[in-house]
């Protein structure tokens, strides 16, 4: 009988560090943060790259948003009706140009007039609303909460005054930055259409092009990763813009029916702020309710009814139909993410926090599933390598 080879005894270092998965994971995490620390110490080397990215990012983001809106139509016309992509793209560009001309000539003057009037009259509106609230609180029934509400109004007024003063001071102190912002906007509007054209023309070839740079055995997984990221981004961007559009339409119709002053401007503001999940519509609702308080109590009730109808239609019909649960995010996760991202990156964090979270979630889940798959294969290999060895030893014992 052949003597079975005794396994080599492992040292403590091999047992607890080299052959311990938990220790390997911790070491990888340590190396990851060490790399971040090193890059932070030599961040001046990355300044040119940061300036380069900040210059190309605005037109790229604008083109990307328009790409996700237009690309489905381009794909459908090419796939089902054999329409050349270039012809569809040119047609869409002409349609957008006509739409922009209509907005500039029809909708923009109305919004601009209402916004200018609202800005000029806002101090009087706020004072009238404050007086109306105080007169309402003069009723003995509200005597117990009168002081608290007056304090809240005073704090809100002081906060608005300080914010406005700070914004004016910042604008006066940063004329050069204002000029750079205007230049950035001009360059963005000038270059974004060219980027959009080539994205629509050749964007469907981008995923195969990127996939070929991955190692052979990872190409299928990398292709699926890019597909998942593209699907998540397209669903989120198209869904948010569609919901925001219908929110603006509903508020414009509702405010027009009840005769609320500055209704179109408030509806446009609600559409833009609706891009902030959960909080945006409520923020846009504040000036509407203040204007309603200034007018009369029946107008306040009408504004509340419009808001309730809009929220019901949006939450029960539009959002489930357009968005569904494609992001697979719990509302608590969304709220905490918005609070955290706004604290770190401000307004940009609020706007881009959710899509960045979705991309990171997809990448982390892919890496985790790959790690589990590889670990399972290793475990099965170890088990299968042990079973035949025992069988051979038993056969030799029987023969002897």
Short mmCIF file of N, CA and C in Angstrom, two decimals, residues 42 67 70 77 79 85-86 144 156 177 196 204 207 256 351-353 383 393 395:
data_model
loop_
_atom_site.label_atom_id
_atom_site.label_comp_id
_atom_site.label_asym_id
_atom_site.label_seq_id
_atom_site.Cartn_x
_atom_site.Cartn_y
_atom_site.Cartn_z
N UNK A 42 -0.96 64.00 -4.21
CA UNK A 42 -0.40 64.52 -5.46
C UNK A 42 -1.52 65.03 -6.37
N UNK A 67 -29.55 62.41 -26.16
CA UNK A 67 -29.35 61.12 -26.82
C UNK A 67 -30.34 60.08 -26.30
N UNK A 70 -33.81 60.85 -27.81
CA UNK A 70 -34.01 60.67 -29.25
C UNK A 70 -33.65 59.28 -29.76
N UNK A 77 -37.08 53.49 -36.09
CA UNK A 77 -37.22 53.79 -37.52
C UNK A 77 -36.20 53.04 -38.36
N UNK A 79 -34.76 50.04 -37.49
CA UNK A 79 -34.98 48.60 -37.39
C UNK A 79 -36.26 48.16 -38.10
N UNK A 85 -30.21 56.19 -40.39
CA UNK A 85 -30.07 56.92 -39.13
C UNK A 85 -29.82 58.41 -39.37
N UNK A 86 -29.02 58.73 -40.35
CA UNK A 86 -28.69 60.14 -40.60
C UNK A 86 -29.95 60.92 -40.97
N UNK A 144 -53.16 79.82 20.87
CA UNK A 144 -52.11 78.99 21.47
C UNK A 144 -50.92 78.78 20.54
N UNK A 156 -38.19 82.50 8.76
CA UNK A 156 -38.19 82.29 7.31
C UNK A 156 -37.87 83.59 6.57
N UNK A 177 -16.18 85.07 -12.55
CA UNK A 177 -16.77 83.73 -12.60
C UNK A 177 -18.09 83.77 -13.35
N UNK A 196 -24.07 65.39 -30.00
CA UNK A 196 -25.31 64.61 -30.08
C UNK A 196 -25.46 63.93 -31.43
N UNK A 204 -24.59 53.28 -31.12
CA UNK A 204 -24.87 51.85 -30.98
C UNK A 204 -23.62 51.00 -31.17
N UNK A 207 -20.70 50.22 -27.38
CA UNK A 207 -20.55 49.08 -26.47
C UNK A 207 -19.66 47.99 -27.03
N UNK A 256 -54.24 77.58 -14.25
CA UNK A 256 -55.03 78.40 -15.17
C UNK A 256 -56.52 78.29 -14.86
N UNK A 351 -29.07 66.23 -8.14
CA UNK A 351 -29.48 65.86 -9.50
C UNK A 351 -28.84 64.55 -9.94
N UNK A 352 -27.54 64.38 -9.66
CA UNK A 352 -26.82 63.22 -10.19
C UNK A 352 -26.56 62.13 -9.15
N UNK A 353 -27.02 62.34 -7.92
CA UNK A 353 -26.75 61.35 -6.87
C UNK A 353 -27.38 59.99 -7.17
N UNK A 383 -13.54 20.08 -3.36
CA UNK A 383 -14.30 18.90 -2.95
C UNK A 383 -14.09 17.74 -3.91
N UNK A 393 -7.58 5.43 -2.31
CA UNK A 393 -6.98 4.84 -1.12
C UNK A 393 -7.79 3.65 -0.62
N UNK A 395 -9.64 1.62 -2.43
CA UNK A 395 -9.42 0.50 -3.36
C UNK A 395 -8.09 -0.20 -3.07
#
